[in-house]
Amino acid sequence: MMEKDLTDKEIISRILKGDQRVYEVIVTRYQSFVFTIALRYAKNREDAEELAQNTFIKAYRCLNDYRGDAKFSTWLYTIVTSLCLTFLRKKKLEIHSIDQDHVFELANQQDAGMKANTVEEKSKIKMVNDAIALLPPDDAKLLLLFYKGEQSLEEIAVILGIQPNNVKVKLHRARLKLKEKMEQHFSVEVEDYIHS
Amino acid sequence: MQAQQMEEKIWGYIDGTSAKEEVAFVEQMIASDATWRATYSELKELNHLLQANMEVEQPSMRFSMNVMDQLKGLQPAPATKQYVNKTIIRSIAVFFISSIVGFLVYGFTLIDWSASAATDKPYQLPSMSVDYKILLNNTWLNVLVMLNVVMGLLYLDKYLRRNRKVV
C-alpha cells in the first residue's frame, strides 16, 4: 500500500512508533485547507503560511493527545482556529474591526476590478470567492468548513466550541451575509448567472 | 411567517438537517406557495454555487518541506494526562476524607445518646472545642516540617529521575 493511501489513524500510529517521515503525507493532505483557514484571519500569505506551519508543528507535538474519537481533520481545524485567534489577539486586532476595515478595503478593490474587467473574465468561481473574502473571517471559515472541509454540524461545533444548534444559526447568517455581499458587489455577475 | 424564518427552514431542508415533520412542511409549502418556491430556488442556486465554486488556497510549493525541516529532531510530547500525577490527587483525597471521617467520629463520641432521650430539655449540640495547644507545640511542628522535607525530597528525586529518562 502506498503511504498516501493510508488513513489518518494509520499514519498517526506509525508516527507514534517513530516514523516521522510519514507525517509529510498528513501535511500534504491538509495543507491547503489549513492554509485557507489561516488566510481568512491573517492579512497576508506570509502570516497565513506561518500560522499553517505552526498548526502542523503543534499538531505533531501534541499527537499523543489525539484520542481518535473525532476525525483527525476536526482536531487539526480546532488547532488552527485556536492559533488564528491567538494570532489576532497578539496583533491586537479585534475581529470586529478587522471585519469592517477588511471588508471596506476589499469592497473597494472589487469595485475597481469590476470596472476594469470584462464580463467574461469574471467567472463564477471568482465571484463566489471574492464575495467570501468580503465576509468576516469567522463566517468565511464556517462556510469553508461546511462546504469544503467535509465537517458535519456536530464536528464544526467541536471545532468552534459551541453547540450544534448555534452552528446552524451561524451558518444561516453567514449565507445570508454572503447573499447580500453578492447582490451588493456582484449584481451583474449574479444576473448573468441566473440568465445563463 | 417572517422571511428569515422561512429561509431558515428552507436551509435546513437543503442541508438535510431538518426533522421529518419539518421536511414535510417545507415540501408542502414549496408545492403550494409561490414565495416559498422562489426562495427555495434561489437558496438552492446559492448552495450549488458554494458547493461547486468555493476554492481552497494553495500554500507555497515548499510548504510541506518547510514543516518537515522544522520537525527535525522533535518528538511528539507525552500526552497531557500523563502530566497529572495520580498519586498526588489520591493523597489529597485521602487527607480530606480522613479529616472528615475523623471530625465525624470525634463529634459522635461527644454525644450523650441516653441523656437526650431521657430529658424534656431541648437538645444541646456537643461542644466541639479542641485544645489546639496540644497540636501546636514544638514536637508536632517539628514532625510536620520533617515530613514535608522528606516528601519534598522524594518528589524532587522522582522529578529528576523522570527528566533523566526523557533525555
mmCIF file of N, CA, C and O in Angstrom, chain A residues 4-56:
data_model
loop_
_atom_site.group_PDB
_atom_site.id
_atom_site.type_symbol
_atom_site.label_atom_id
_atom_site.label_comp_id
_atom_site.label_asym_id
_atom_site.label_seq_id
_atom_site.Cartn_x
_atom_site.Cartn_y
_atom_site.Cartn_z
ATOM 1 N N LYS A 4 0.508 7.365 0.720
ATOM 2 C CA LYS A 4 -0.536 8.379 0.592
ATOM 3 C C LYS A 4 -1.947 7.778 0.678
ATOM 4 O O LYS A 4 -2.917 8.492 0.848
ATOM 5 N N ASP A 5 -2.021 6.449 0.533
ATOM 6 C CA ASP A 5 -3.333 5.791 0.645
ATOM 7 C C ASP A 5 -3.679 5.418 2.087
ATOM 8 O O ASP A 5 -4.789 4.949 2.357
ATOM 9 N N LEU A 6 -2.743 5.603 2.981
ATOM 10 C CA LEU A 6 -3.002 5.245 4.388
ATOM 11 C C LEU A 6 -4.031 6.191 5.002
ATOM 12 O O LEU A 6 -4.113 7.363 4.612
ATOM 13 N N THR A 7 -4.823 5.678 5.947
ATOM 14 C CA THR A 7 -5.779 6.558 6.633
ATOM 15 C C THR A 7 -5.015 7.406 7.655
ATOM 16 O O THR A 7 -3.876 7.079 8.012
ATOM 17 N N ASP A 8 -5.689 8.463 8.113
ATOM 18 C CA ASP A 8 -5.044 9.351 9.096
ATOM 19 C C ASP A 8 -4.603 8.569 10.325
ATOM 20 O O ASP A 8 -3.507 8.766 10.843
ATOM 21 N N LYS A 9 -5.486 7.679 10.797
ATOM 22 C CA LYS A 9 -5.178 6.945 12.034
ATOM 23 C C LYS A 9 -3.988 5.999 11.846
ATOM 24 O O LYS A 9 -3.176 5.832 12.756
ATOM 25 N N GLU A 10 -3.896 5.399 10.658
ATOM 26 C CA GLU A 10 -2.755 4.509 10.383
ATOM 27 C C GLU A 10 -1.452 5.317 10.381
ATOM 28 O O GLU A 10 -0.435 4.873 10.912
ATOM 29 N N ILE A 11 -1.537 6.506 9.772
ATOM 30 C CA ILE A 11 -0.334 7.362 9.709
ATOM 31 C C ILE A 11 0.081 7.773 11.128
ATOM 32 O O ILE A 11 1.262 7.680 11.486
ATOM 33 N N ILE A 12 -0.897 8.178 11.928
ATOM 34 C CA ILE A 12 -0.591 8.624 13.295
ATOM 35 C C ILE A 12 0.043 7.487 14.094
ATOM 36 O O ILE A 12 1.030 7.691 14.818
ATOM 37 N N SER A 13 -0.504 6.301 13.918
ATOM 38 C CA SER A 13 0.043 5.152 14.633
ATOM 39 C C SER A 13 1.513 4.933 14.240
ATOM 40 O O SER A 13 2.353 4.642 15.096
ATOM 41 N N ARG A 14 1.815 5.110 12.945
ATOM 42 C CA ARG A 14 3.202 4.919 12.501
ATOM 43 C C ARG A 14 4.124 6.013 13.046
ATOM 44 O O ARG A 14 5.273 5.750 13.416
ATOM 45 N N ILE A 15 3.585 7.242 13.084
ATOM 46 C CA ILE A 15 4.414 8.352 13.613
ATOM 47 C C ILE A 15 4.736 8.100 15.084
ATOM 48 O O ILE A 15 5.872 8.283 15.516
ATOM 49 N N LEU A 16 3.719 7.663 15.824
ATOM 50 C CA LEU A 16 3.936 7.439 17.258
ATOM 51 C C LEU A 16 4.896 6.281 17.527
ATOM 52 O O LEU A 16 5.472 6.177 18.603
ATOM 53 N N LYS A 17 5.065 5.449 16.492
ATOM 54 C CA LYS A 17 6.059 4.365 16.638
ATOM 55 C C LYS A 17 7.449 4.844 16.224
ATOM 56 O O LYS A 17 8.408 4.074 16.230
ATOM 57 N N GLY A 18 7.540 6.107 15.790
ATOM 58 C CA GLY A 18 8.853 6.674 15.486
ATOM 59 C C GLY A 18 9.100 7.008 14.024
ATOM 60 O O GLY A 18 10.168 7.515 13.689
ATOM 61 N N ASP A 19 8.129 6.739 13.146
ATOM 62 C CA ASP A 19 8.318 7.026 11.721
ATOM 63 C C ASP A 19 7.848 8.453 11.406
ATOM 64 O O ASP A 19 6.727 8.671 10.956
ATOM 65 N N GLN A 20 8.720 9.408 11.669
ATOM 66 C CA GLN A 20 8.347 10.829 11.490
ATOM 67 C C GLN A 20 8.068 11.181 10.030
ATOM 68 O O GLN A 20 7.254 12.044 9.730
ATOM 69 N N ARG A 21 8.745 10.478 9.129
ATOM 70 C CA ARG A 21 8.696 10.781 7.690
ATOM 71 C C ARG A 21 7.256 10.780 7.133
ATOM 72 O O ARG A 21 6.908 11.603 6.299
ATOM 73 N N VAL A 22 6.402 9.870 7.643
ATOM 74 C CA VAL A 22 5.043 9.767 7.089
ATOM 75 C C VAL A 22 4.154 10.960 7.448
ATOM 76 O O VAL A 22 3.070 11.116 6.888
ATOM 77 N N TYR A 23 4.635 11.796 8.370
ATOM 78 C CA TYR A 23 3.840 12.981 8.730
ATOM 79 C C TYR A 23 3.677 13.906 7.522
ATOM 80 O O TYR A 23 2.707 14.651 7.429
ATOM 81 N N GLU A 24 4.605 13.806 6.592
ATOM 82 C CA GLU A 24 4.533 14.638 5.383
ATOM 83 C C GLU A 24 3.240 14.349 4.601
ATOM 84 O O GLU A 24 2.694 15.233 3.944
ATOM 85 N N VAL A 25 2.773 13.101 4.677
ATOM 86 C CA VAL A 25 1.526 12.738 3.983
ATOM 87 C C VAL A 25 0.355 13.524 4.589
ATOM 88 O O VAL A 25 -0.486 14.070 3.875
ATOM 89 N N ILE A 26 0.352 13.615 5.931
ATOM 90 C CA ILE A 26 -0.699 14.385 6.626
ATOM 91 C C ILE A 26 -0.607 15.859 6.226
ATOM 92 O O ILE A 26 -1.614 16.494 5.931
ATOM 93 N N VAL A 27 0.626 16.381 6.211
ATOM 94 C CA VAL A 27 0.822 17.803 5.882
ATOM 95 C C VAL A 27 0.303 18.070 4.472
ATOM 96 O O VAL A 27 -0.465 19.014 4.245
ATOM 97 N N THR A 28 0.690 17.218 3.535
ATOM 98 C CA THR A 28 0.269 17.405 2.140
ATOM 99 C C THR A 28 -1.250 17.290 2.021
ATOM 100 O O THR A 28 -1.877 18.047 1.278
ATOM 101 N N ARG A 29 -1.822 16.375 2.777
ATOM 102 C CA ARG A 29 -3.264 16.128 2.708
ATOM 103 C C ARG A 29 -4.078 17.344 3.167
ATOM 104 O O ARG A 29 -5.111 17.659 2.606
ATOM 105 N N TYR A 30 -3.615 18.016 4.206
ATOM 106 C CA TYR A 30 -4.435 19.081 4.803
ATOM 107 C C TYR A 30 -3.866 20.489 4.638
ATOM 108 O O TYR A 30 -4.455 21.443 5.141
ATOM 109 N N GLN A 31 -2.719 20.627 3.983
ATOM 110 C CA GLN A 31 -2.063 21.933 3.941
ATOM 111 C C GLN A 31 -2.923 23.024 3.297
ATOM 112 O O GLN A 31 -2.986 24.138 3.824
ATOM 113 N N SER A 32 -3.603 22.678 2.203
ATOM 114 C CA SER A 32 -4.394 23.700 1.509
ATOM 115 C C SER A 32 -5.523 24.200 2.401
ATOM 116 O O SER A 32 -5.780 25.400 2.491
ATOM 117 N N PHE A 33 -6.176 23.259 3.044
ATOM 118 C CA PHE A 33 -7.328 23.634 3.849
ATOM 119 C C PHE A 33 -6.913 24.454 5.072
ATOM 120 O O PHE A 33 -7.520 25.485 5.383
ATOM 121 N N VAL A 34 -5.866 23.991 5.739
ATOM 122 C CA VAL A 34 -5.375 24.716 6.920
ATOM 123 C C VAL A 34 -4.902 26.108 6.508
ATOM 124 O O VAL A 34 -5.187 27.108 7.170
ATOM 125 N N PHE A 35 -4.214 26.175 5.370
ATOM 126 C CA PHE A 35 -3.709 27.458 4.878
ATOM 127 C C PHE A 35 -4.876 28.396 4.537
ATOM 128 O O PHE A 35 -4.826 29.588 4.838
ATOM 129 N N THR A 36 -5.928 27.850 3.949
ATOM 130 C CA THR A 36 -7.075 28.688 3.576
ATOM 131 C C THR A 36 -7.745 29.263 4.824
ATOM 132 O O THR A 36 -8.111 30.445 4.844
ATOM 133 N N ILE A 37 -7.887 28.438 5.853
ATOM 134 C CA ILE A 37 -8.484 28.949 7.099
ATOM 135 C C ILE A 37 -7.597 30.068 7.668
ATOM 136 O O ILE A 37 -8.079 31.126 8.052
ATOM 137 N N ALA A 38 -6.287 29.818 7.685
ATOM 138 C CA ALA A 38 -5.349 30.816 8.222
ATOM 139 C C ALA A 38 -5.422 32.118 7.423
ATOM 140 O O ALA A 38 -5.368 33.213 7.989
ATOM 141 N N LEU A 39 -5.581 31.972 6.125
ATOM 142 C CA LEU A 39 -5.632 33.144 5.246
ATOM 143 C C LEU A 39 -6.873 34.008 5.506
ATOM 144 O O LEU A 39 -6.882 35.199 5.225
ATOM 145 N N ARG A 40 -7.923 33.395 6.022
ATOM 146 C CA ARG A 40 -9.135 34.163 6.341
ATOM 147 C C ARG A 40 -8.876 35.092 7.525
ATOM 148 O O ARG A 40 -9.558 36.090 7.698
ATOM 149 N N TYR A 41 -7.911 34.733 8.361
ATOM 150 C CA TYR A 41 -7.628 35.541 9.551
ATOM 151 C C TYR A 41 -6.426 36.475 9.345
ATOM 152 O O TYR A 41 -6.439 37.597 9.806
ATOM 153 N N ALA A 42 -5.390 35.950 8.692
ATOM 154 C CA ALA A 42 -4.185 36.751 8.507
ATOM 155 C C ALA A 42 -4.382 37.688 7.319
ATOM 156 O O ALA A 42 -5.147 37.390 6.414
ATOM 157 N N LYS A 43 -3.666 38.800 7.347
ATOM 158 C CA LYS A 43 -3.861 39.767 6.268
ATOM 159 C C LYS A 43 -3.090 39.388 5.010
ATOM 160 O O LYS A 43 -3.421 39.824 3.929
ATOM 161 N N ASN A 44 -2.018 38.634 5.192
ATOM 162 C CA ASN A 44 -1.207 38.305 4.014
ATOM 163 C C ASN A 44 -0.820 36.835 3.997
ATOM 164 O O ASN A 44 -0.943 36.133 5.004
ATOM 165 N N ARG A 45 -0.312 36.399 2.861
ATOM 166 C CA ARG A 45 0.024 34.981 2.663
ATOM 167 C C ARG A 45 1.177 34.529 3.570
ATOM 168 O O ARG A 45 1.199 33.396 4.016
ATOM 169 N N GLU A 46 2.116 35.446 3.848
ATOM 170 C CA GLU A 46 3.279 35.073 4.674
ATOM 171 C C GLU A 46 2.812 34.698 6.090
ATOM 172 O O GLU A 46 3.209 33.658 6.625
ATOM 173 N N ASP A 47 1.973 35.569 6.655
ATOM 174 C CA ASP A 47 1.458 35.287 8.007
ATOM 175 C C ASP A 47 0.619 34.013 8.005
ATOM 176 O O ASP A 47 0.705 33.200 8.927
ATOM 177 N N ALA A 48 -0.196 33.860 6.953
ATOM 178 C CA ALA A 48 -1.064 32.675 6.872
ATOM 179 C C ALA A 48 -0.217 31.409 6.781
ATOM 180 O O ALA A 48 -0.524 30.393 7.405
ATOM 181 N N GLU A 49 0.867 31.493 6.012
ATOM 182 C CA GLU A 49 1.730 30.322 5.856
ATOM 183 C C GLU A 49 2.423 29.975 7.176
ATOM 184 O O GLU A 49 2.546 28.814 7.527
ATOM 185 N N GLU A 50 2.818 31.014 7.901
ATOM 186 C CA GLU A 50 3.462 30.785 9.198
ATOM 187 C C GLU A 50 2.458 30.147 10.174
ATOM 188 O O GLU A 50 2.803 29.206 10.899
ATOM 189 N N LEU A 51 1.232 30.666 10.148
ATOM 190 C CA LEU A 51 0.189 30.097 11.016
ATOM 191 C C LEU A 51 -0.075 28.636 10.671
ATOM 192 O O LEU A 51 -0.211 27.789 11.556
ATOM 193 N N ALA A 52 -0.137 28.358 9.380
ATOM 194 C CA ALA A 52 -0.401 26.985 8.934
ATOM 195 C C ALA A 52 0.749 26.057 9.341
ATOM 196 O O ALA A 52 0.529 24.935 9.811
ATOM 197 N N GLN A 53 1.980 26.554 9.190
ATOM 198 C CA GLN A 53 3.144 25.742 9.590
ATOM 199 C C GLN A 53 3.113 25.469 11.092
ATOM 200 O O GLN A 53 3.328 24.331 11.534
ATOM 201 N N ASN A 54 2.809 26.519 11.866
ATOM 202 C CA ASN A 54 2.743 26.341 13.325
ATOM 203 C C ASN A 54 1.652 25.349 13.715
ATOM 204 O O ASN A 54 1.794 24.614 14.689
ATOM 205 N N THR A 55 0.570 25.347 12.934
ATOM 206 C CA THR A 55 -0.522 24.402 13.207
ATOM 207 C C THR A 55 -0.013 22.969 13.074
ATOM 208 O O THR A 55 -0.256 22.134 13.944
ATOM 209 N N PHE A 56 0.698 22.696 11.998
ATOM 210 C CA PHE A 56 1.197 21.330 11.775
ATOM 211 C C PHE A 56 2.259 20.943 12.809
ATOM 212 O O PHE A 56 2.318 19.786 13.222
#
